[in-house]
mmCIF file of C-alpha atoms in Angstrom:
data_model
loop_
_atom_site.group_PDB
_atom_site.id
_atom_site.type_symbol
_atom_site.label_atom_id
_atom_site.label_comp_id
_atom_site.label_asym_id
_atom_site.label_seq_id
_atom_site.Cartn_x
_atom_site.Cartn_y
_atom_site.Cartn_z
ATOM 1 C CA MET U 1 146.691 115.065 97.616
ATOM 2 C CA LYS U 2 145.130 114.043 94.520
ATOM 3 C CA VAL U 3 141.251 115.287 94.437
ATOM 4 C CA LEU U 4 138.892 114.130 91.774
ATOM 5 C CA VAL U 5 135.619 116.030 91.680
ATOM 6 C CA ILE U 6 132.691 114.365 89.966
ATOM 7 C CA GLY U 7 130.019 116.997 88.219
ATOM 8 C CA GLY U 8 130.100 119.437 85.416
ATOM 9 C CA GLY U 9 127.954 122.323 86.409
ATOM 10 C CA ALA U 10 128.687 125.815 88.358
ATOM 11 C CA ARG U 11 128.711 123.964 91.696
ATOM 12 C CA GLU U 12 131.377 121.626 90.659
ATOM 13 C CA HIS U 13 133.504 124.619 88.880
ATOM 14 C CA ALA U 14 132.974 126.506 92.289
ATOM 15 C CA LEU U 15 134.373 123.603 94.333
ATOM 16 C CA CYS U 16 137.133 122.938 91.513
ATOM 17 C CA ARG U 17 138.085 126.761 91.916
ATOM 18 C CA SER U 18 138.299 126.800 95.684
ATOM 19 C CA LEU U 19 140.443 123.238 95.613
ATOM 20 C CA SER U 20 142.906 124.592 92.932
ATOM 21 C CA LEU U 21 144.085 127.494 95.542
ATOM 22 C CA ASP U 22 144.241 125.221 98.065
ATOM 23 C CA PRO U 23 148.171 124.671 98.724
ATOM 24 C CA ASP U 24 147.590 120.885 99.599
ATOM 25 C CA VAL U 25 145.929 119.898 96.543
ATOM 26 C CA SER U 26 148.768 118.469 94.314
ATOM 27 C CA ALA U 27 146.861 117.383 91.126
ATOM 28 C CA LEU U 28 143.261 118.216 90.478
ATOM 29 C CA TYR U 29 140.854 116.331 88.318
ATOM 30 C CA CYS U 30 137.101 116.632 87.450
ATOM 31 C CA ALA U 31 134.897 114.188 85.620
ATOM 32 C CA PRO U 32 133.358 115.034 83.279
ATOM 33 C CA GLY U 33 133.590 118.883 83.727
ATOM 34 C CA ASN U 34 132.806 121.438 81.745
ATOM 35 C CA ALA U 35 134.741 124.202 79.284
ATOM 36 C CA GLY U 36 135.209 126.669 82.454
ATOM 37 C CA ILE U 37 136.200 123.640 84.523
ATOM 38 C CA ALA U 38 138.974 122.720 82.271
ATOM 39 C CA GLU U 39 140.820 125.870 83.056
ATOM 40 C CA VAL U 40 141.516 124.623 86.698
ATOM 41 C CA ALA U 41 141.444 121.106 87.018
ATOM 42 C CA GLU U 42 142.262 118.080 84.546
ATOM 43 C CA LEU U 43 138.804 116.960 82.994
ATOM 44 C CA ARG U 44 138.349 113.041 82.570
ATOM 45 C CA PRO U 45 135.390 111.111 80.836
ATOM 46 C CA VAL U 46 133.013 109.224 82.935
ATOM 47 C CA ASP U 47 129.599 108.465 83.462
ATOM 48 C CA ALA U 48 128.822 109.889 86.967
ATOM 49 C CA LEU U 49 125.913 107.828 87.976
ATOM 50 C CA ASP U 50 128.120 104.711 87.530
ATOM 51 C CA GLY U 51 129.726 103.872 90.646
ATOM 52 C CA GLU U 52 131.864 101.401 89.323
ATOM 53 C CA ALA U 53 133.411 103.327 86.870
ATOM 54 C CA VAL U 54 133.884 106.797 89.110
ATOM 55 C CA ALA U 55 135.629 104.164 91.359
ATOM 56 C CA ARG U 56 137.756 102.482 88.762
ATOM 57 C CA LEU U 57 138.754 106.203 87.805
ATOM 58 C CA ALA U 58 139.775 107.274 91.386
ATOM 59 C CA THR U 59 141.804 104.180 91.504
ATOM 60 C CA GLU U 60 143.711 104.963 88.189
ATOM 61 C CA LEU U 61 144.486 108.718 89.119
ATOM 62 C CA GLY U 62 145.492 107.813 92.633
ATOM 63 C CA ALA U 63 143.217 109.835 94.233
ATOM 64 C CA GLY U 64 143.494 110.576 97.589
ATOM 65 C CA LEU U 65 139.771 112.057 98.007
ATOM 66 C CA VAL U 66 136.688 112.143 95.879
ATOM 67 C CA VAL U 67 134.150 114.884 95.848
ATOM 68 C CA VAL U 68 130.442 113.901 94.668
ATOM 69 C CA GLY U 69 128.858 116.977 93.698
ATOM 70 C CA PRO U 70 125.153 116.608 91.997
ATOM 71 C CA GLU U 71 122.336 114.626 93.938
ATOM 72 C CA ALA U 72 121.921 111.887 91.372
ATOM 73 C CA PRO U 73 125.113 110.024 91.219
ATOM 74 C CA LEU U 74 124.877 109.984 95.456
ATOM 75 C CA VAL U 75 121.249 108.671 95.358
ATOM 76 C CA ALA U 76 122.866 106.127 92.903
ATOM 77 C CA GLY U 77 125.413 104.775 95.402
ATOM 78 C CA VAL U 78 128.282 106.155 93.456
ATOM 79 C CA ALA U 79 130.008 107.491 97.346
ATOM 80 C CA ASP U 80 129.596 103.914 98.326
ATOM 81 C CA ALA U 81 131.243 102.278 95.465
ATOM 82 C CA VAL U 82 134.319 104.655 95.925
ATOM 83 C CA ARG U 83 134.159 103.800 99.617
ATOM 84 C CA ALA U 84 134.343 100.149 98.773
ATOM 85 C CA VAL U 85 137.766 100.701 97.124
ATOM 86 C CA GLY U 86 139.104 102.029 100.074
ATOM 87 C CA ILE U 87 139.327 105.770 99.049
ATOM 88 C CA PRO U 88 138.256 108.949 101.109
ATOM 89 C CA VAL U 89 134.911 110.109 99.612
ATOM 90 C CA PHE U 90 132.819 113.170 100.385
ATOM 91 C CA GLY U 91 129.503 112.693 100.264
ATOM 92 C CA PRO U 92 126.805 110.565 101.486
ATOM 93 C CA SER U 93 125.600 106.928 101.078
ATOM 94 C CA ALA U 94 122.730 106.368 98.844
ATOM 95 C CA GLU U 95 120.681 105.107 101.748
ATOM 96 C CA ALA U 96 121.248 108.630 103.688
ATOM 97 C CA ALA U 97 121.075 110.430 100.417
ATOM 98 C CA ARG U 98 117.697 109.615 100.518
ATOM 99 C CA LEU U 99 117.081 112.581 102.798
ATOM 100 C CA GLU U 100 116.937 114.184 99.089
ATOM 101 C CA GLY U 101 115.921 111.355 97.129
ATOM 102 C CA SER U 102 112.632 111.132 98.971
ATOM 103 C CA LYS U 103 110.797 114.020 100.474
ATOM 104 C CA ALA U 104 108.648 111.306 102.401
ATOM 105 C CA PHE U 105 111.747 110.041 104.272
ATOM 106 C CA ALA U 106 113.186 113.268 104.719
ATOM 107 C CA LYS U 107 109.536 114.022 106.399
ATOM 108 C CA ASP U 108 109.788 110.983 108.364
ATOM 109 C CA VAL U 109 113.520 111.755 109.439
ATOM 110 C CA MET U 110 112.214 115.203 110.282
ATOM 111 C CA ALA U 111 109.659 113.812 112.724
ATOM 112 C CA GLY U 112 111.866 111.347 114.429
ATOM 113 C CA ALA U 113 114.545 114.075 115.142
ATOM 114 C CA GLY U 114 112.114 116.845 116.553
ATOM 115 C CA VAL U 115 112.656 118.885 113.519
ATOM 116 C CA PRO U 116 110.414 121.687 113.091
ATOM 117 C CA THR U 117 108.973 121.854 109.027
ATOM 118 C CA ALA U 118 105.806 122.093 107.061
ATOM 119 C CA ARG U 119 102.889 119.764 108.196
ATOM 120 C CA SER U 120 102.139 117.750 105.160
ATOM 121 C CA TYR U 121 100.579 114.715 103.434
ATOM 122 C CA VAL U 122 102.140 111.777 101.392
ATOM 123 C CA CYS U 123 99.545 111.004 98.083
ATOM 124 C CA THR U 124 99.955 108.110 95.899
ATOM 125 C CA THR U 125 96.362 108.634 94.259
ATOM 126 C CA PRO U 126 94.107 111.145 93.039
ATOM 127 C CA GLU U 127 91.751 110.843 95.891
ATOM 128 C CA GLU U 128 94.949 111.647 98.585
ATOM 129 C CA VAL U 129 95.616 114.642 96.545
ATOM 130 C CA ASP U 130 91.987 115.759 96.442
ATOM 131 C CA GLU U 131 92.123 115.778 100.295
ATOM 132 C CA ALA U 132 95.173 117.072 100.632
ATOM 133 C CA LEU U 133 94.619 120.466 98.507
ATOM 134 C CA ASP U 134 91.767 120.821 100.308
ATOM 135 C CA ALA U 135 92.845 120.449 103.813
ATOM 136 C CA PHE U 136 95.605 123.158 103.531
ATOM 137 C CA GLY U 137 93.774 125.351 100.960
ATOM 138 C CA ALA U 138 96.199 127.890 98.814
ATOM 139 C CA PRO U 139 98.947 128.767 97.917
ATOM 140 C CA TYR U 140 99.036 124.888 97.470
ATOM 141 C CA VAL U 141 102.678 123.627 97.480
ATOM 142 C CA VAL U 142 103.152 120.327 95.828
ATOM 143 C CA LYS U 143 106.265 118.342 95.525
ATOM 144 C CA ASP U 144 107.835 115.527 93.539
ATOM 145 C CA ASP U 145 108.687 113.042 96.489
ATOM 146 C CA GLY U 146 111.599 111.794 93.957
ATOM 147 C CA LEU U 147 114.821 114.213 92.749
ATOM 148 C CA ALA U 148 113.760 116.696 89.961
ATOM 149 C CA ALA U 149 116.877 118.843 89.430
ATOM 150 C CA GLY U 150 115.345 121.615 91.422
ATOM 151 C CA LYS U 151 111.952 121.762 89.101
ATOM 152 C CA GLY U 152 109.801 119.404 90.988
ATOM 153 C CA VAL U 153 108.132 121.743 93.435
ATOM 154 C CA VAL U 154 104.817 123.964 92.333
ATOM 155 C CA VAL U 155 103.871 126.703 94.581
ATOM 156 C CA THR U 156 100.877 128.304 93.273
ATOM 157 C CA ASP U 157 97.235 129.390 93.874
ATOM 158 C CA ASP U 158 95.936 127.884 90.966
ATOM 159 C CA ARG U 159 94.105 124.608 92.235
ATOM 160 C CA ALA U 160 94.022 123.010 89.029
ATOM 161 C CA ALA U 161 97.789 123.477 88.282
ATOM 162 C CA ALA U 162 98.606 121.923 91.612
ATOM 163 C CA ARG U 163 96.353 118.838 90.947
ATOM 164 C CA ALA U 164 97.745 118.448 87.706
ATOM 165 C CA HIS U 165 101.201 118.632 88.718
ATOM 166 C CA ALA U 166 100.554 116.256 91.687
ATOM 167 C CA LEU U 167 98.804 113.732 89.105
ATOM 168 C CA ALA U 168 101.955 113.803 87.116
ATOM 169 C CA CYS U 169 104.249 112.448 89.814
ATOM 170 C CA ASP U 170 104.139 108.690 91.278
ATOM 171 C CA ARG U 171 104.052 110.043 94.415
ATOM 172 C CA VAL U 172 103.853 113.667 95.991
ATOM 173 C CA VAL U 173 104.414 115.640 98.989
ATOM 174 C CA ILE U 174 101.660 118.356 99.679
ATOM 175 C CA GLU U 175 102.111 120.459 102.133
ATOM 176 C CA GLU U 176 101.194 123.805 104.119
ATOM 177 C CA PHE U 177 102.616 126.926 102.903
ATOM 178 C CA LEU U 178 105.165 128.532 104.883
ATOM 179 C CA ASP U 179 105.416 132.297 105.191
ATOM 180 C CA GLY U 180 108.527 134.400 105.330
ATOM 181 C CA PRO U 181 112.076 134.697 103.610
ATOM 182 C CA GLU U 182 113.717 131.634 102.672
ATOM 183 C CA VAL U 183 117.432 130.916 103.855
ATOM 184 C CA SER U 184 119.923 128.220 102.589
ATOM 185 C CA LEU U 185 122.264 126.911 105.169
ATOM 186 C CA PHE U 186 125.195 124.092 104.464
ATOM 187 C CA ALA U 187 126.506 122.071 106.746
ATOM 188 C CA ILE U 188 129.672 119.564 106.499
ATOM 189 C CA THR U 189 129.523 116.719 108.690
ATOM 190 C CA ASP U 190 131.265 113.056 109.321
ATOM 191 C CA GLY U 191 128.070 111.759 110.462
ATOM 192 C CA VAL U 192 128.645 112.959 114.260
ATOM 193 C CA THR U 193 130.385 116.551 114.153
ATOM 194 C CA VAL U 194 128.820 119.238 112.274
ATOM 195 C CA LEU U 195 130.293 122.275 110.810
ATOM 196 C CA PRO U 196 128.127 124.860 109.665
ATOM 197 C CA LEU U 197 128.959 127.146 106.998
ATOM 198 C CA GLN U 198 127.672 130.864 106.207
ATOM 199 C CA PRO U 199 123.904 131.023 105.323
ATOM 200 C CA ALA U 200 122.607 132.346 101.798
ATOM 201 C CA GLN U 201 119.650 133.231 99.944
ATOM 202 C CA ASP U 202 119.133 132.115 96.427
ATOM 203 C CA PHE U 203 116.424 133.148 94.119
ATOM 204 C CA LYS U 204 114.189 130.222 92.356
ATOM 205 C CA ARG U 205 111.998 131.906 90.290
ATOM 206 C CA ALA U 206 112.785 133.033 86.956
ATOM 207 C CA LEU U 207 111.705 136.532 86.510
ATOM 208 C CA ASP U 208 112.748 139.597 88.668
ATOM 209 C CA GLY U 209 110.146 140.082 91.511
ATOM 210 C CA ASP U 210 110.085 136.347 91.855
ATOM 211 C CA GLU U 211 107.663 135.967 89.195
ATOM 212 C CA GLY U 212 107.784 133.264 86.301
ATOM 213 C CA PRO U 213 108.178 129.438 87.058
ATOM 214 C CA ASN U 214 110.429 127.726 89.418
ATOM 215 C CA THR U 215 114.083 126.998 88.385
ATOM 216 C CA GLY U 216 117.106 125.280 89.777
ATOM 217 C CA GLY U 217 118.085 128.889 90.969
ATOM 218 C CA MET U 218 118.946 132.482 89.447
ATOM 219 C CA GLY U 219 121.068 133.937 91.673
ATOM 220 C CA ALA U 220 121.940 133.961 95.541
ATOM 221 C CA TYR U 221 124.091 136.214 97.938
ATOM 222 C CA SER U 222 125.840 135.904 101.295
ATOM 223 C CA PRO U 223 126.082 136.896 104.062
ATOM 224 C CA LEU U 224 122.244 137.994 104.904
ATOM 225 C CA PRO U 225 122.316 141.305 106.630
ATOM 226 C CA TRP U 226 118.698 141.080 107.692
ATOM 227 C CA ALA U 227 119.204 137.762 109.548
ATOM 228 C CA ASP U 228 119.358 137.032 113.275
ATOM 229 C CA PRO U 229 122.766 136.689 114.139
ATOM 230 C CA LYS U 230 122.028 133.974 116.383
ATOM 231 C CA LEU U 231 120.435 132.083 113.126
ATOM 232 C CA VAL U 232 123.050 129.806 112.752
ATOM 233 C CA ASP U 233 123.347 128.732 116.401
ATOM 234 C CA GLU U 234 119.567 128.081 116.219
ATOM 235 C CA VAL U 235 119.714 125.677 113.368
ATOM 236 C CA MET U 236 122.315 124.198 114.425
ATOM 237 C CA ALA U 237 120.673 123.193 117.627
ATOM 238 C CA SER U 238 117.083 122.740 116.305
ATOM 239 C CA VAL U 239 117.656 121.247 112.918
ATOM 240 C CA LEU U 240 121.380 120.160 111.863
ATOM 241 C CA GLN U 241 122.638 118.198 114.782
ATOM 242 C CA PRO U 242 119.362 116.554 115.259
ATOM 243 C CA THR U 243 119.289 115.479 111.750
ATOM 244 C CA VAL U 244 122.467 113.971 111.561
ATOM 245 C CA ASP U 245 122.021 112.260 115.222
ATOM 246 C CA GLU U 246 118.781 110.235 114.091
ATOM 247 C CA LEU U 247 119.994 109.459 110.705
ATOM 248 C CA ARG U 248 123.249 107.977 113.146
ATOM 249 C CA ARG U 249 120.591 106.488 115.068
ATOM 250 C CA ARG U 250 118.779 104.802 112.487
ATOM 251 C CA GLY U 251 122.156 102.967 111.294
ATOM 252 C CA THR U 252 122.436 105.163 107.870
ATOM 253 C CA PRO U 253 125.280 107.692 109.165
ATOM 254 C CA PHE U 254 125.231 110.906 107.008
ATOM 255 C CA SER U 255 128.790 112.243 106.280
ATOM 256 C CA GLY U 256 128.793 114.744 103.168
ATOM 257 C CA LEU U 257 127.300 118.077 102.740
ATOM 258 C CA LEU U 258 123.946 118.331 104.646
ATOM 259 C CA TYR U 259 121.806 121.289 102.851
ATOM 260 C CA ALA U 260 119.058 122.831 104.953
ATOM 261 C CA GLY U 261 116.296 124.938 102.893
ATOM 262 C CA LEU U 262 114.714 127.030 105.754
ATOM 263 C CA ALA U 263 111.827 129.252 105.793
ATOM 264 C CA ILE U 264 112.097 132.069 108.725
ATOM 265 C CA THR U 265 108.287 131.870 109.559
ATOM 266 C CA SER U 266 105.994 134.237 112.213
ATOM 267 C CA ARG U 267 106.231 130.956 114.250
ATOM 268 C CA GLY U 268 110.087 130.508 113.827
ATOM 269 C CA VAL U 269 112.598 128.860 111.747
ATOM 270 C CA ARG U 270 110.696 125.742 109.519
ATOM 271 C CA VAL U 271 112.682 123.091 107.204
ATOM 272 C CA ILE U 272 111.154 123.314 103.823
ATOM 273 C CA GLU U 273 113.697 121.019 102.504
ATOM 274 C CA PHE U 274 116.943 118.600 102.907
ATOM 275 C CA ASN U 275 119.634 118.225 100.442
ATOM 276 C CA ALA U 276 122.350 116.074 100.561
ATOM 277 C CA ARG U 277 124.692 117.979 98.554
ATOM 278 C CA PHE U 278 126.185 121.559 97.921
ATOM 279 C CA GLY U 279 123.519 123.761 96.516
ATOM 280 C CA ASP U 280 123.798 125.807 92.933
ATOM 281 C CA PRO U 281 123.859 128.469 93.209
ATOM 282 C CA GLU U 282 124.399 129.268 96.724
ATOM 283 C CA THR U 283 127.792 127.330 96.684
ATOM 284 C CA GLN U 284 129.258 129.932 94.431
ATOM 285 C CA VAL U 285 128.821 132.947 97.142
ATOM 286 C CA VAL U 286 129.663 130.617 100.119
ATOM 287 C CA LEU U 287 132.875 129.220 98.840
ATOM 288 C CA ALA U 288 133.770 132.875 97.310
ATOM 289 C CA ARG U 289 133.577 134.105 101.206
ATOM 290 C CA LEU U 290 135.360 131.021 102.933
ATOM 291 C CA LYS U 291 138.995 131.783 103.834
ATOM 292 C CA THR U 292 139.773 127.878 105.413
ATOM 293 C CA PRO U 293 141.495 125.834 102.611
ATOM 294 C CA LEU U 294 138.955 123.485 101.388
ATOM 295 C CA ALA U 295 140.647 120.079 100.774
ATOM 296 C CA SER U 296 141.263 119.301 104.811
ATOM 297 C CA VAL U 297 137.543 120.039 106.012
ATOM 298 C CA LEU U 298 135.967 117.597 103.263
ATOM 299 C CA LEU U 299 138.908 115.120 103.748
ATOM 300 C CA ASN U 300 138.162 115.121 107.294
ATOM 301 C CA ALA U 301 134.585 114.747 106.988
ATOM 302 C CA ALA U 302 135.136 111.758 104.791
ATOM 303 C CA ARG U 303 137.607 110.412 106.974
ATOM 304 C CA GLY U 304 135.452 110.833 110.111
ATOM 305 C CA THR U 305 137.986 112.917 111.889
ATOM 306 C CA LEU U 306 136.214 116.140 111.175
ATOM 307 C CA ASP U 307 136.043 117.219 115.171
ATOM 308 C CA ALA U 308 140.179 117.807 114.499
ATOM 309 C CA GLU U 309 139.233 120.660 112.107
ATOM 310 C CA PRO U 310 139.666 124.066 113.738
ATOM 311 C CA PRO U 311 136.436 126.795 113.429
ATOM 312 C CA LEU U 312 136.199 127.888 109.840
ATOM 313 C CA SER U 313 137.608 131.520 108.892
ATOM 314 C CA TRP U 314 135.502 133.583 106.863
ATOM 315 C CA ARG U 315 136.057 136.949 104.515
ATOM 316 C CA ALA U 316 134.195 139.664 105.503
ATOM 317 C CA ASP U 317 133.385 140.321 102.062
ATOM 318 C CA ALA U 318 130.196 140.005 100.465
ATOM 319 C CA ALA U 319 129.421 137.752 97.310
ATOM 320 C CA VAL U 320 126.724 137.953 95.057
ATOM 321 C CA THR U 321 125.568 135.558 91.990
ATOM 322 C CA VAL U 322 123.970 136.147 88.830
ATOM 323 C CA VAL U 323 122.918 133.174 86.800
ATOM 324 C CA ILE U 324 122.827 133.636 83.171
ATOM 325 C CA ALA U 325 120.427 130.943 81.728
ATOM 326 C CA SER U 326 119.671 130.357 77.716
ATOM 327 C CA HIS U 327 116.926 131.045 75.665
ATOM 328 C CA ASN U 328 113.541 129.515 76.878
ATOM 329 C CA TYR U 329 115.095 128.301 80.072
ATOM 330 C CA PRO U 330 113.464 126.121 82.282
ATOM 331 C CA GLU U 331 111.050 125.189 79.597
ATOM 332 C CA THR U 332 113.222 123.400 76.573
ATOM 333 C CA PRO U 333 116.346 125.683 76.554
ATOM 334 C CA ARG U 334 117.997 126.040 73.567
ATOM 335 C CA THR U 335 121.840 124.733 73.202
ATOM 336 C CA GLY U 336 124.852 125.275 70.990
ATOM 337 C CA ASP U 337 124.613 129.013 70.734
ATOM 338 C CA PRO U 338 128.269 130.930 70.919
ATOM 339 C CA ILE U 339 129.333 132.437 74.420
ATOM 340 C CA GLU U 340 131.357 135.908 74.002
ATOM 341 C CA GLY U 341 132.573 137.927 76.712
ATOM 342 C CA LEU U 342 134.492 135.691 78.674
ATOM 343 C CA ALA U 343 137.998 136.674 78.245
ATOM 344 C CA GLU U 344 136.730 140.365 78.630
ATOM 345 C CA VAL U 345 135.963 139.463 82.034
ATOM 346 C CA ALA U 346 138.825 137.612 83.100
ATOM 347 C CA ALA U 347 141.180 140.820 82.086
ATOM 348 C CA GLU U 348 138.833 143.442 82.968
ATOM 349 C CA ASP U 349 136.908 142.210 86.220
ATOM 350 C CA ALA U 350 139.466 139.686 87.686
ATOM 351 C CA PRO U 351 139.873 138.563 90.624
ATOM 352 C CA THR U 352 136.925 140.560 92.467
ATOM 353 C CA ALA U 353 134.457 138.681 89.665
ATOM 354 C CA TYR U 354 134.609 135.992 87.893
ATOM 355 C CA VAL U 355 132.632 133.556 85.909
ATOM 356 C CA LEU U 356 131.711 129.742 86.598
ATOM 357 C CA HIS U 357 130.525 127.894 84.027
ATOM 358 C CA ALA U 358 127.349 125.632 84.268
ATOM 359 C CA GLY U 359 126.046 124.316 81.146
ATOM 360 C CA THR U 360 128.974 124.794 78.748
ATOM 361 C CA ARG U 361 131.290 122.777 76.229
ATOM 362 C CA ARG U 362 133.784 123.636 73.781
ATOM 363 C CA GLU U 363 133.498 123.484 70.082
ATOM 364 C CA GLY U 364 136.922 123.917 68.620
ATOM 365 C CA ASP U 365 138.351 127.569 69.649
ATOM 366 C CA ALA U 366 134.407 128.450 71.086
ATOM 367 C CA VAL U 367 132.698 127.870 74.055
ATOM 368 C CA VAL U 368 128.889 126.929 73.377
ATOM 369 C CA SER U 369 125.848 126.767 75.692
ATOM 370 C CA ALA U 370 125.106 122.979 76.778
ATOM 371 C CA GLY U 371 122.420 123.253 79.187
ATOM 372 C CA GLY U 372 119.581 125.586 80.785
ATOM 373 C CA ARG U 373 121.357 127.388 83.546
ATOM 374 C CA VAL U 374 124.615 128.369 81.281
ATOM 375 C CA LEU U 375 127.111 130.903 83.680
ATOM 376 C CA SER U 376 127.257 131.976 87.376
ATOM 377 C CA VAL U 377 128.657 135.335 87.513
ATOM 378 C CA THR U 378 130.538 135.761 90.820
ATOM 379 C CA ALA U 379 131.525 138.884 92.345
ATOM 380 C CA THR U 380 132.814 139.685 95.854
ATOM 381 C CA GLY U 381 133.016 143.312 97.402
ATOM 382 C CA SER U 382 133.261 145.450 100.863
ATOM 383 C CA ASP U 383 129.105 145.067 100.942
ATOM 384 C CA LEU U 384 126.429 143.868 99.019
ATOM 385 C CA ALA U 385 125.954 146.670 97.005
ATOM 386 C CA GLN U 386 129.492 146.589 95.543
ATOM 387 C CA ALA U 387 129.168 143.200 95.113
ATOM 388 C CA ARG U 388 126.295 143.588 93.008
ATOM 389 C CA GLU U 389 127.744 146.431 91.104
ATOM 390 C CA ARG U 390 130.581 144.370 90.194
ATOM 391 C CA ALA U 391 128.390 141.374 89.286
ATOM 392 C CA TYR U 392 126.470 142.968 86.822
ATOM 393 C CA LYS U 393 129.098 144.777 85.722
ATOM 394 C CA ALA U 394 130.547 141.067 84.174
ATOM 395 C CA VAL U 395 126.918 140.379 83.435
ATOM 396 C CA ALA U 396 126.913 142.827 80.868
ATOM 397 C CA ARG U 397 130.218 141.796 79.168
ATOM 398 C CA ILE U 398 128.777 138.655 78.153
ATOM 399 C CA ARG U 399 127.095 138.077 75.445
ATOM 400 C CA LEU U 400 124.872 134.789 74.370
ATOM 401 C CA ALA U 401 121.957 135.137 71.936
ATOM 402 C CA GLY U 402 118.677 134.543 73.839
ATOM 403 C CA SER U 403 119.793 134.424 77.000
ATOM 404 C CA GLN U 404 117.964 135.752 80.234
ATOM 405 C CA HIS U 405 119.227 137.114 83.765
ATOM 406 C CA ARG U 406 117.169 138.527 86.686
ATOM 407 C CA THR U 407 118.678 141.617 87.393
ATOM 408 C CA ASP U 408 117.397 142.052 90.798
ATOM 409 C CA ILE U 409 119.709 139.665 92.979
ATOM 410 C CA ALA U 410 120.393 141.007 96.143
ATOM 411 C CA ALA U 411 118.812 144.105 95.449
ATOM 412 C CA LYS U 412 116.643 144.327 98.356
ATOM 413 C CA ALA U 413 119.105 143.234 100.686
ATOM 414 C CA ALA U 414 121.618 145.727 99.332
ATOM 415 C CA GLU U 415 119.306 148.614 99.870
ATOM 416 C CA GLY U 416 118.843 147.318 103.423
ATOM 417 C CA ARG U 417 115.205 145.650 103.072
#
């Protein structure tokens, strides 16, 4: 099978890495890709938001499966354009991708499905914003209704900051604060059958101790030793299957990757948000633990035959990812800085630790930074402590001027806290 992956971040590098190890994949392409993905897949230029261009490329390559990685192409209808030319595609339609593209739409779907989530108000005027902020009080949770690359959410005790963020958005969802640890749970679905993956936890704040601004994610780990062993079954029954059933009932079946961001509160599991694609950086650790070859699972989801897929098989190993970000991320990140040490990691730490590229590009013989989150250093081990040790050992080999990373990814979990 020839597979085309759309996107160019660390999530797509993780997907391409897994697909490159799948014996069923005869040729692997990525568009537009990045410097690291070029080592495992053949890169092709494309405007990832142009559905017709993606469909044309897939046709020219003779692709038997297209995997759409990022959220923006899905919301733009790229998966619809590929389906229209008869090629199986892993990713929801534009209509179903509104589950991520609009927080208000997601809340409406959850209400229809009886899915537990935070109480919320949808606001479009300053008066509605003030009323909602007063109703819930601090901590204030303000979410841009549309896509914001993981940075559209403000959680703060500062009412003025919350109000300013709300007024900067055309439409916002203001909701009650949910206490308790957060969990990310992915599920692959063909619109009927739902196949859950293993849970992970990511770290959204830029600085150690969960301080600093929200980011797209500074690291992740899996499994979660502190989580209830019944968590996946509970979320399947109360969140994932009801949501898929509700979307099908509405005539907008969801086929692809359904990502539930969850809070384990004192009142039980609550949905914080839905995403319509693999999350970054959680994908890096979840796929590091997946034993089942990936291509057939994604193809069965794309074809509507996921019920034929046997239960997924998982490695007992733990996995940790540490994100290396560029100077001044997440504000105005500096780009164009040379990255050194990649060959050292490949020579000294593989296969238990490896580097997945996010924002990189090649300039001659050099690899340079080309985005805010630059690299995801991923490692596996017999437990979280060993995986952490290997990940940070590899991180220490990387040299990128002005770069930053958190030093406490998975630290509490590894210590049993």
